Short mmCIF file of C-alpha atoms in Angstrom, two decimals:
data_model
loop_
_atom_site.label_atom_id
_atom_site.label_comp_id
_atom_site.label_asym_id
_atom_site.label_seq_id
_atom_site.Cartn_x
_atom_site.Cartn_y
_atom_site.Cartn_z
CA MET A 307 -52.27 -79.01 41.14
CA LYS A 308 -51.27 -78.38 37.54
CA THR A 309 -48.22 -80.02 36.09
CA ASN A 310 -45.00 -78.01 36.37
CA LEU A 311 -42.62 -77.63 33.44
CA ILE A 312 -38.83 -77.52 33.29
CA TYR A 313 -37.49 -77.19 29.76
CA VAL A 314 -33.67 -77.48 29.53
CA PHE A 315 -31.93 -76.97 26.21
CA ALA A 316 -28.32 -76.61 25.13
CA ASP A 317 -26.93 -74.67 22.17
CA GLN A 318 -25.31 -76.52 19.31
CA TRP A 319 -25.74 -79.96 20.93
CA ARG A 320 -26.29 -82.73 18.46
CA TYR A 321 -28.45 -85.86 18.85
CA HIS A 322 -25.38 -88.08 18.62
CA ALA A 323 -23.67 -86.45 21.63
CA ILE A 324 -25.64 -88.13 24.39
CA GLY A 325 -24.59 -91.50 25.75
CA TYR A 326 -27.76 -93.45 25.22
CA THR A 327 -27.53 -93.04 21.43
CA LYS A 328 -24.18 -94.89 21.46
CA ALA A 329 -22.75 -92.61 18.77
CA ASP A 330 -20.26 -90.01 20.08
CA GLN A 331 -17.64 -90.66 22.73
CA VAL A 332 -19.44 -88.64 25.37
CA LEU A 333 -19.88 -89.27 29.09
CA THR A 334 -23.46 -88.38 30.14
CA PRO A 335 -24.41 -90.59 33.07
CA ASN A 336 -27.17 -88.33 34.39
CA MET A 337 -28.74 -87.90 30.96
CA ASP A 338 -28.52 -91.63 30.29
CA ARG A 339 -30.37 -92.40 33.46
CA PHE A 340 -32.88 -89.71 32.53
CA ALA A 341 -33.23 -91.36 29.13
CA GLU A 342 -34.10 -94.67 30.76
CA GLU A 343 -36.96 -92.94 32.55
CA SER A 344 -38.00 -90.75 29.58
CA LEU A 345 -39.75 -90.88 26.24
CA CYS A 346 -37.03 -90.28 23.73
CA PHE A 347 -38.15 -88.73 20.42
CA GLU A 348 -35.83 -90.34 17.91
CA ASN A 349 -36.82 -88.11 14.98
CA ALA A 350 -36.59 -84.62 16.51
CA TYR A 351 -35.04 -82.09 14.08
CA SER A 352 -34.31 -78.39 13.96
CA THR A 353 -36.46 -76.91 11.23
CA PHE A 354 -33.91 -74.10 10.68
CA PRO A 355 -30.63 -75.23 12.33
CA LEU A 356 -29.60 -71.86 13.66
CA CYS A 357 -30.03 -70.27 17.14
CA THR A 358 -32.54 -67.54 16.69
CA PRO A 359 -34.85 -69.29 14.09
CA HIS A 360 -35.19 -72.43 16.22
CA ARG A 361 -35.72 -70.48 19.43
CA GLY A 362 -38.37 -68.36 17.77
CA SER A 363 -40.20 -71.49 16.69
CA LEU A 364 -39.90 -72.98 20.15
CA MET A 365 -41.40 -69.85 21.73
CA THR A 366 -44.17 -69.32 19.21
CA GLY A 367 -45.05 -72.68 17.62
CA LYS A 368 -44.59 -70.95 14.23
CA TYR A 369 -42.15 -71.40 11.44
CA PRO A 370 -39.16 -68.99 11.40
CA TYR A 371 -40.23 -67.32 8.16
CA SER A 372 -43.68 -66.64 9.56
CA ILE A 373 -42.21 -64.57 12.45
CA GLY A 374 -39.53 -62.79 10.42
CA LEU A 375 -36.61 -64.71 11.94
CA TRP A 376 -34.86 -65.62 8.73
CA THR A 377 -31.39 -65.35 10.38
CA ASN A 378 -29.89 -64.76 13.80
CA CYS A 379 -30.56 -61.54 15.74
CA LYS A 380 -27.40 -59.60 14.71
CA ILE A 381 -25.92 -56.33 13.59
CA GLY A 382 -25.05 -55.21 10.08
CA LEU A 383 -28.43 -55.80 8.43
CA GLU A 384 -30.94 -53.11 7.29
CA GLU A 385 -33.78 -55.24 8.69
CA LYS A 386 -33.56 -55.49 12.49
CA ILE A 387 -34.13 -59.18 13.43
CA MET A 388 -36.07 -59.80 16.62
CA LEU A 389 -38.96 -61.77 18.05
CA LYS A 390 -41.80 -59.20 17.89
CA PRO A 391 -43.71 -58.65 21.14
CA GLN A 392 -46.99 -58.96 19.23
CA GLU A 393 -46.35 -62.70 18.87
CA THR A 394 -48.25 -65.11 21.16
CA CYS A 395 -45.56 -67.09 22.89
CA ILE A 396 -45.56 -70.02 25.26
CA GLY A 397 -44.57 -67.78 28.14
CA ASN A 398 -47.61 -65.60 27.50
CA VAL A 399 -49.95 -68.60 27.49
CA LEU A 400 -48.43 -70.11 30.63
CA GLN A 401 -48.57 -66.82 32.49
CA ASN A 402 -52.19 -66.29 31.51
CA ALA A 403 -52.99 -69.80 32.80
CA GLY A 404 -51.69 -68.93 36.27
CA TYR A 405 -48.14 -70.30 35.95
CA ARG A 406 -45.12 -68.47 37.45
CA THR A 407 -42.72 -68.27 34.57
CA ALA A 408 -38.93 -68.03 34.50
CA TYR A 409 -36.24 -67.86 31.82
CA ILE A 410 -32.56 -68.37 32.65
CA GLY A 411 -29.65 -68.30 30.16
CA LYS A 412 -29.22 -67.44 26.51
CA TRP A 413 -32.15 -65.78 24.85
CA HIS A 414 -30.97 -64.53 21.43
CA LEU A 415 -34.45 -63.37 20.38
CA ASP A 416 -34.17 -59.62 20.95
CA ALA A 417 -32.73 -57.09 18.51
CA SER A 418 -29.03 -56.45 19.04
CA GLU A 419 -28.66 -53.16 20.86
CA GLN A 420 -25.79 -51.89 18.73
CA ASN A 421 -28.22 -51.73 15.80
CA PHE A 422 -29.56 -48.60 17.53
CA THR A 423 -26.72 -47.10 19.53
CA LYS A 424 -23.00 -47.56 19.49
CA HIS A 425 -22.66 -47.53 23.26
CA PRO A 426 -25.74 -49.06 24.98
CA VAL A 427 -26.20 -48.34 28.64
CA SER A 428 -26.28 -52.03 29.27
CA GLY A 429 -22.81 -52.52 27.84
CA ALA A 430 -24.17 -55.01 25.27
CA GLU A 431 -21.80 -55.49 22.37
CA HIS A 432 -22.01 -57.00 18.88
CA TRP A 433 -25.10 -59.37 18.73
CA ASP A 434 -25.85 -59.03 22.45
CA ALA A 435 -28.87 -57.31 24.03
CA TYR A 436 -30.39 -56.55 27.38
CA THR A 437 -34.14 -57.21 27.36
CA PRO A 438 -35.84 -54.95 29.86
CA PRO A 439 -38.97 -55.92 31.84
CA GLY A 440 -42.03 -55.77 29.69
CA GLU A 441 -43.59 -57.25 26.57
CA ARG A 442 -40.32 -58.24 24.89
CA ARG A 443 -39.83 -60.87 27.60
CA GLN A 444 -42.87 -62.63 26.17
CA GLY A 445 -44.57 -63.58 29.40
CA PHE A 446 -41.52 -64.62 31.45
CA GLU A 447 -41.58 -63.00 34.87
CA TYR A 448 -38.32 -64.12 36.48
CA TRP A 449 -35.48 -63.18 34.11
CA LEU A 450 -31.77 -63.81 34.22
CA SER A 451 -30.55 -63.75 30.70
CA TYR A 452 -28.53 -62.15 27.88
CA GLY A 453 -28.91 -61.94 24.11
CA ALA A 454 -25.86 -63.57 22.53
CA CYS A 455 -22.41 -63.76 24.05
CA ASP A 456 -20.11 -66.79 24.04
CA ASP A 457 -17.68 -66.02 26.93
CA HIS A 458 -18.58 -69.23 28.74
CA LEU A 459 -15.97 -68.89 31.47
CA ASN A 460 -16.74 -65.26 32.24
CA PRO A 461 -20.38 -64.75 31.34
CA HIS A 462 -22.62 -61.83 32.05
CA TYR A 463 -26.39 -61.56 32.57
CA TRP A 464 -29.10 -59.01 33.07
CA ALA A 465 -32.04 -59.24 35.46
CA ASP A 466 -34.34 -56.20 35.83
CA SER A 467 -31.89 -53.36 35.26
CA PRO A 468 -29.19 -52.69 32.62
CA GLU A 469 -26.45 -53.33 35.14
CA GLN A 470 -24.48 -56.45 34.20
CA ILE A 471 -24.26 -59.40 36.56
CA ARG A 472 -20.82 -61.09 36.29
CA PRO A 473 -20.62 -64.21 38.45
CA GLY A 474 -17.14 -65.23 37.38
CA LYS A 475 -18.25 -68.80 36.98
CA TRP A 476 -18.80 -71.24 34.06
CA SER A 477 -22.12 -70.20 32.57
CA ALA A 478 -23.87 -73.55 32.83
CA GLU A 479 -22.89 -73.92 36.47
CA TYR A 480 -24.11 -70.47 37.40
CA GLU A 481 -27.35 -70.85 35.50
CA THR A 482 -28.00 -74.14 37.31
CA ASP A 483 -27.27 -72.43 40.66
CA LYS A 484 -29.90 -69.76 39.87
CA ALA A 485 -32.43 -72.34 38.58
CA LEU A 486 -32.13 -74.22 41.87
CA GLU A 487 -32.42 -70.98 43.75
CA TYR A 488 -35.55 -70.15 41.83
CA LEU A 489 -37.06 -73.58 42.44
CA GLU A 490 -36.38 -73.39 46.14
CA GLY A 491 -37.78 -69.86 46.49
CA ARG A 492 -40.93 -70.34 44.42
CA GLU A 493 -44.52 -70.25 45.69
CA LYS A 494 -45.06 -73.87 46.56
CA ASP A 495 -48.80 -73.91 45.85
CA THR A 496 -48.50 -72.30 42.41
CA PRO A 497 -47.47 -74.16 39.21
CA PHE A 498 -44.26 -72.96 37.50
CA ALA A 499 -42.60 -73.14 34.11
CA LEU A 500 -38.85 -72.78 33.96
CA PHE A 501 -36.84 -72.52 30.76
CA LEU A 502 -33.08 -73.09 31.20
CA SER A 503 -30.98 -72.32 28.19
CA TYR A 504 -27.34 -73.45 28.35
CA ASN A 505 -24.91 -71.90 25.77
CA PRO A 506 -22.17 -74.61 25.90
CA PRO A 507 -21.32 -76.74 23.98
CA HIS A 508 -21.54 -73.86 21.51
CA LEU A 509 -18.11 -72.59 20.39
CA PRO A 510 -15.57 -71.26 21.45
CA TYR A 511 -14.91 -74.91 22.14
CA GLU A 512 -11.92 -74.24 24.34
CA LEU A 513 -13.89 -72.31 26.93
CA VAL A 514 -14.65 -75.31 29.11
CA PRO A 515 -13.49 -75.88 32.70
CA ASP A 516 -10.41 -77.99 33.12
CA CYS A 517 -12.21 -80.25 35.58
CA TYR A 518 -14.30 -81.53 32.66
CA TYR A 519 -11.63 -81.48 30.02
CA GLU A 520 -9.34 -83.75 32.20
CA LYS A 521 -11.76 -86.62 31.45
CA PHE A 522 -11.09 -86.34 27.75
CA ARG A 523 -7.52 -84.95 27.56
CA ASP A 524 -6.07 -88.23 26.20
CA LEU A 525 -9.07 -89.56 24.40
CA LYS A 526 -8.33 -91.07 20.98
CA ILE A 527 -11.16 -89.75 18.78
CA GLU A 528 -13.17 -92.32 16.78
CA TRP A 529 -14.21 -90.25 13.80
CA ARG A 530 -17.58 -90.62 12.16
CA ALA A 531 -17.34 -92.26 8.75
CA ASN A 532 -18.29 -89.01 7.00
CA VAL A 533 -15.41 -87.02 8.41
CA PRO A 534 -12.80 -86.81 5.57
CA GLU A 535 -9.20 -87.73 6.23
CA GLU A 536 -7.99 -84.13 5.81
CA LYS A 537 -10.20 -83.11 8.73
CA ARG A 538 -8.84 -85.76 11.11
CA THR A 539 -6.09 -83.51 12.47
CA ALA A 540 -4.69 -83.01 15.91
CA GLU A 541 -6.45 -79.65 16.13
CA MET A 542 -9.73 -81.34 15.25
CA GLU A 543 -9.14 -83.99 17.90
CA ARG A 544 -8.64 -81.25 20.45
CA ILE A 545 -11.87 -79.54 19.40
CA ALA A 546 -13.78 -82.82 19.65
CA ARG A 547 -12.48 -83.41 23.12
CA GLN A 548 -13.46 -79.93 24.21
CA TYR A 549 -16.96 -80.39 22.71
CA PHE A 550 -17.40 -83.64 24.58
CA SER A 551 -16.08 -82.05 27.71
CA ALA A 552 -18.66 -79.30 27.70
CA ILE A 553 -21.37 -81.87 27.29
CA TYR A 554 -20.04 -83.77 30.24
CA GLY A 555 -20.19 -80.55 32.25
CA ILE A 556 -23.75 -79.91 31.20
CA ASP A 557 -24.64 -83.46 32.19
CA GLU A 558 -23.34 -82.72 35.71
CA GLN A 559 -25.42 -79.54 35.88
CA PHE A 560 -28.57 -81.26 34.56
CA GLY A 561 -28.00 -83.94 37.15
CA ARG A 562 -28.26 -81.32 39.92
CA ILE A 563 -31.74 -80.43 38.60
CA LEU A 564 -32.80 -84.01 38.61
CA SER A 565 -31.51 -84.60 42.15
CA TYR A 566 -33.47 -81.64 43.38
CA LEU A 567 -36.68 -82.84 41.88
CA LYS A 568 -36.19 -86.33 43.35
CA GLU A 569 -35.31 -84.95 46.77
CA LYS A 570 -38.38 -82.72 46.83
CA GLY A 571 -40.79 -85.39 45.56
CA MET A 572 -41.53 -83.46 42.35
CA GLU A 573 -40.86 -86.12 39.69
CA GLU A 574 -44.56 -86.95 39.22
CA ASN A 575 -45.96 -83.45 38.96
CA THR A 576 -43.14 -81.97 36.82
CA LEU A 577 -42.73 -82.41 33.06
CA VAL A 578 -38.99 -82.30 32.36
CA VAL A 579 -37.82 -81.80 28.79
CA LEU A 580 -34.21 -82.03 27.64
CA SER A 581 -33.37 -80.79 24.09
CA ALA A 582 -31.20 -78.48 21.96
CA ASP A 583 -31.63 -75.80 19.30
CA HIS A 584 -29.53 -77.49 16.59
CA GLY A 585 -26.51 -79.73 16.22
CA GLU A 586 -22.81 -79.43 15.35
CA MET A 587 -21.05 -80.85 12.29
CA LEU A 588 -17.74 -81.43 14.11
CA GLY A 589 -15.88 -82.24 10.85
CA SER A 590 -18.55 -84.34 9.13
CA HIS A 591 -18.57 -83.64 5.39
CA GLY A 592 -15.52 -81.48 6.03
CA LEU A 593 -17.71 -78.90 7.88
CA MET A 594 -17.93 -77.23 11.28
CA SER A 595 -20.86 -75.60 13.11
CA LYS A 596 -24.44 -75.84 11.76
CA ASN A 597 -26.92 -74.27 9.28
CA VAL A 598 -26.71 -77.11 6.74
CA TRP A 599 -29.09 -79.95 6.07
CA TYR A 600 -26.90 -82.84 7.19
CA GLU A 601 -27.87 -85.09 10.03
CA GLU A 602 -25.24 -83.78 12.43
CA SER A 603 -26.62 -80.28 12.04
CA ILE A 604 -30.40 -80.81 12.16
CA HIS A 605 -30.83 -83.91 14.38
CA ILE A 606 -31.36 -82.86 18.03
CA PRO A 607 -32.00 -84.71 21.35
CA LEU A 608 -35.54 -84.47 22.68
CA LEU A 609 -36.46 -86.38 25.88
CA MET A 610 -39.56 -85.94 28.00
CA ARG A 611 -40.21 -87.31 31.50
CA GLN A 612 -43.14 -87.13 33.88
CA LYS A 613 -43.09 -90.20 36.08
CA ASN A 614 -46.30 -92.29 36.21
CA ARG A 615 -47.68 -90.34 33.33
CA ILE A 616 -45.38 -90.47 30.33
CA GLN A 617 -44.19 -94.02 29.64
CA ALA A 618 -40.47 -94.42 29.01
CA GLY A 619 -39.31 -95.62 25.65
CA ARG A 620 -38.56 -94.58 22.11
CA ASN A 621 -40.87 -92.66 19.85
CA GLY A 622 -40.42 -92.33 16.07
CA VAL A 623 -42.78 -89.44 15.30
CA VAL A 624 -41.23 -86.66 13.20
CA PHE A 625 -40.84 -83.71 15.59
CA ALA A 626 -40.17 -80.26 14.13
CA SER A 627 -39.20 -77.01 15.78
CA PRO A 628 -42.76 -75.52 15.68
CA ASP A 629 -44.12 -78.67 17.28
CA HIS A 630 -42.63 -78.02 20.75
CA MET A 631 -45.05 -75.33 21.92
CA PRO A 632 -48.34 -77.03 20.99
CA THR A 633 -47.10 -80.36 22.35
CA LEU A 634 -46.00 -78.85 25.68
CA LEU A 635 -49.19 -76.88 26.13
CA GLU A 636 -51.38 -79.89 25.42
CA LEU A 637 -49.41 -82.02 27.84
CA LEU A 638 -49.96 -79.34 30.46
CA GLY A 639 -53.72 -79.38 29.81
CA LEU A 640 -53.73 -75.88 28.24
CA GLN A 641 -55.38 -74.73 25.07
CA VAL A 642 -53.13 -74.37 22.08
CA PRO A 643 -53.48 -70.90 20.46
CA ASP A 644 -54.72 -70.76 16.88
CA THR A 645 -51.53 -68.92 16.03
CA CYS A 646 -49.49 -72.14 16.34
CA GLU A 647 -48.38 -73.62 12.99
CA GLY A 648 -46.74 -76.71 14.44
CA ARG A 649 -48.35 -80.05 15.28
CA SER A 650 -48.98 -81.29 18.80
CA HIS A 651 -47.57 -84.73 19.54
CA ALA A 652 -49.10 -84.98 23.00
CA VAL A 653 -51.30 -87.93 21.99
CA SER A 654 -48.21 -89.82 20.87
CA ALA A 655 -46.28 -88.72 24.00
CA LEU A 656 -49.01 -90.20 26.18
CA GLY A 657 -48.99 -93.55 24.36
CA GLY A 658 -51.74 -93.01 21.82
CA THR A 659 -51.76 -93.43 18.09
CA GLU A 660 -51.05 -90.24 16.26
CA ASP A 661 -52.60 -89.43 12.90
CA SER A 662 -49.81 -87.17 11.73
CA PRO A 663 -47.77 -87.02 8.52
CA GLN A 664 -44.26 -88.37 8.94
CA HIS A 665 -42.52 -85.45 7.23
CA MET A 666 -41.32 -81.95 8.09
CA PHE A 667 -40.07 -78.80 6.43
CA LEU A 668 -36.36 -77.75 6.56
CA CYS A 669 -35.05 -74.34 5.58
CA SER A 670 -32.25 -71.82 5.63
CA TYR A 671 -32.04 -68.30 4.22
CA PRO A 672 -29.00 -66.12 3.37
CA GLY A 673 -28.32 -64.13 6.52
CA SER A 674 -24.85 -62.63 6.47
CA PRO A 675 -24.65 -58.90 5.76
CA GLU A 676 -22.28 -59.67 2.83
CA SER A 677 -24.69 -62.13 1.27
CA VAL A 678 -27.79 -59.94 1.76
CA SER A 679 -25.91 -56.94 0.28
CA ALA A 680 -24.78 -59.01 -2.77
CA PHE A 681 -28.34 -59.92 -3.61
CA ALA A 682 -29.61 -56.38 -3.05
CA LYS A 683 -27.02 -54.94 -5.45
CA GLN A 684 -28.38 -57.14 -8.17
CA GLY A 685 -32.00 -56.26 -7.37
CA MET A 686 -32.63 -59.84 -6.09
CA ASN A 687 -34.62 -61.08 -3.10
CA HIS A 688 -32.16 -62.85 -0.82
CA LYS A 689 -35.04 -64.61 0.93
CA ALA A 690 -35.77 -66.49 -2.33
CA HIS A 691 -32.44 -68.22 -1.99
CA GLY A 692 -30.73 -70.40 0.60
CA TRP A 693 -32.11 -73.92 0.71
CA ARG A 694 -35.35 -75.66 1.54
CA GLY A 695 -36.13 -79.32 2.12
CA ILE A 696 -38.21 -82.20 3.38
CA LYS A 697 -37.16 -84.62 6.17
CA THR A 698 -38.72 -87.99 6.87
CA PRO A 699 -37.38 -90.94 8.90
CA GLU A 700 -36.21 -92.48 5.65
CA TYR A 701 -34.79 -89.62 3.54
CA THR A 702 -33.63 -86.04 3.25
CA TYR A 703 -34.60 -84.04 0.24
CA VAL A 704 -33.14 -80.54 -0.42
CA ILE A 705 -33.20 -77.88 -3.09
CA SER A 706 -30.42 -75.32 -2.72
CA ASN A 707 -30.25 -71.94 -4.39
CA GLY A 708 -27.05 -71.03 -2.64
CA TYR A 709 -26.09 -68.09 -0.45
CA MET A 710 -24.73 -65.81 -3.18
CA PRO A 711 -26.39 -64.58 -6.41
CA GLU A 712 -24.01 -66.41 -8.72
CA GLU A 713 -24.58 -69.86 -7.20
CA LYS A 714 -26.58 -72.34 -9.28
CA GLN A 715 -29.45 -74.45 -8.09
CA GLU A 716 -28.78 -78.00 -6.81
CA GLU A 717 -31.33 -80.64 -5.95
CA TYR A 718 -30.32 -83.58 -3.71
CA PHE A 719 -31.92 -86.72 -2.41
CA TYR A 720 -30.41 -88.72 0.48
CA ASP A 721 -31.55 -92.25 1.31
CA ASP A 722 -30.84 -92.03 5.03
CA LYS A 723 -31.61 -95.69 5.71
CA GLU A 724 -29.34 -97.16 3.07
CA ASP A 725 -26.70 -94.35 3.39
CA PRO A 726 -26.90 -93.14 7.05
CA TRP A 727 -23.67 -91.15 6.65
CA GLN A 728 -25.20 -89.25 3.71
CA LEU A 729 -22.12 -89.81 1.60
CA HIS A 730 -23.84 -90.69 -1.65
CA PRO A 731 -26.61 -88.22 -2.41
CA ARG A 732 -28.54 -88.55 -5.57
CA ARG A 733 -28.18 -85.39 -7.63
CA VAL A 734 -31.64 -84.84 -9.06
CA GLU A 735 -32.23 -83.48 -12.52
CA ARG A 736 -35.09 -81.04 -13.17
CA ASP A 737 -36.86 -83.44 -15.55
CA CYS A 738 -36.75 -86.30 -13.01
CA LYS A 739 -40.09 -88.22 -12.85
CA ASP A 740 -39.20 -90.58 -9.98
CA GLU A 741 -42.36 -90.99 -7.83
CA VAL A 742 -40.61 -90.38 -4.51
CA ILE A 743 -38.89 -87.25 -5.88
CA MET A 744 -42.15 -85.97 -7.31
CA GLU A 745 -43.86 -86.45 -3.94
CA CYS A 746 -41.01 -84.56 -2.26
CA ARG A 747 -41.41 -81.68 -4.64
CA LYS A 748 -45.17 -81.71 -4.06
CA LEU A 749 -44.69 -81.59 -0.27
CA LEU A 750 -42.07 -78.85 -0.46
CA LYS A 751 -44.33 -76.70 -2.68
CA TRP A 752 -47.14 -77.20 -0.19
CA TYR A 753 -45.01 -75.95 2.67
CA LEU A 754 -43.76 -72.97 0.64
CA GLY A 755 -47.30 -72.01 -0.34
CA MET A 756 -48.57 -72.41 3.26
CA LEU A 757 -45.81 -70.13 4.55
CA GLY A 758 -45.81 -67.64 1.68
CA ASP A 759 -42.18 -68.44 1.22
CA ASP A 760 -40.70 -66.69 -1.92
CA PHE A 761 -38.20 -69.47 -2.65
CA LEU A 762 -37.09 -69.28 -6.28
CA TRP A 763 -38.09 -72.63 -7.74
CA GLU A 764 -36.81 -72.19 -11.26
CA LYS A 765 -33.31 -70.83 -10.73
CA ASP A 766 -30.56 -71.84 -13.18
CA ARG A 767 -29.25 -75.35 -12.53
CA GLY A 768 -25.62 -76.19 -11.71
#
């Protein structure tokens, strides 16, 4: 019998917001017990800390730029952003290998329907999309999903018709209900792969059930050292409590999955992965949300468990977004397609010594309609701007060209061991000859060349 796969990931959930890291003031008893039984990858990062780009990398094992996902699937852009059905995705490989495949929850990889019609039959609005049966589901047979909608307390889904399903229940709870229903109704002698994508703790932060918020209602927030005083307001405390509450709720739902596997004796033949697509700043450096190069934005949880096969512990390998697909396939004993650009860390996951460079590529591209339009009006390529960087366990290196044409180029180096809060970056001059900086530049140019990335290296300096 082949190993089954359950891959659970939450949206905008940072590495620090799980109890075993002893960082944020979260309550995650189920995840903490899971961590004790799992291999925890301590250096897992989102290559492009934004929903669609990371998800595209997860599904294809390729870098976001390689698959045309340089921003979220959205409306308002001349180029229609979507994961093209011609890509070889993990669902396709699993299905071809005889797995029954399922996807439940947020997808955000299909083109927004209002790009094409003002009033879609499905009722999808703004960035949302119904993905009909067929090649755009990328090999997933069972489907209960939506494109992008953040109404956590009153979610909607589509299965195999454009009629919306509205359960009237907190999204993470309903999705777990359906996941357990799928697991119970599956063909017991056929391997399965289930991807379960929770939208919380993604904003709106306040859309969390009261039963979870009650645990945090009076919590005195202990701010991270890089949250400036002006951000430490009563409103921000409320948001932090709501964020932690949603994670507490997700922990409860994840616990239901774990209980089912234990009850059914499936812990040894099921690889369970727990992760996220990117983090949340939550006031650090005066910022909210994601899509910046700081630790709170790019650092994500990544835990893997298969009892009596994967030894529990901590693993320091640098794990990038495109590395998920090849690693998972190799752990399942399946051939990794030549299309994958990421590295497999299966040898390391199974306790072996990995001959792999301890660095990864970071990136972000201007993606708002206003920004893209501003570059176009000046005859400039917006994809040559944004920021690119290199991440290692010791440092973060970034060159930023900004998100608007008039912004100057900045080059930064963060010593993440000596300055873990990233409060004192070194501002690098163009004529710098420091050996570490020179090596960072060399690595970054290698990645840009490998990807055919048009990043403008010689932009005017700030």
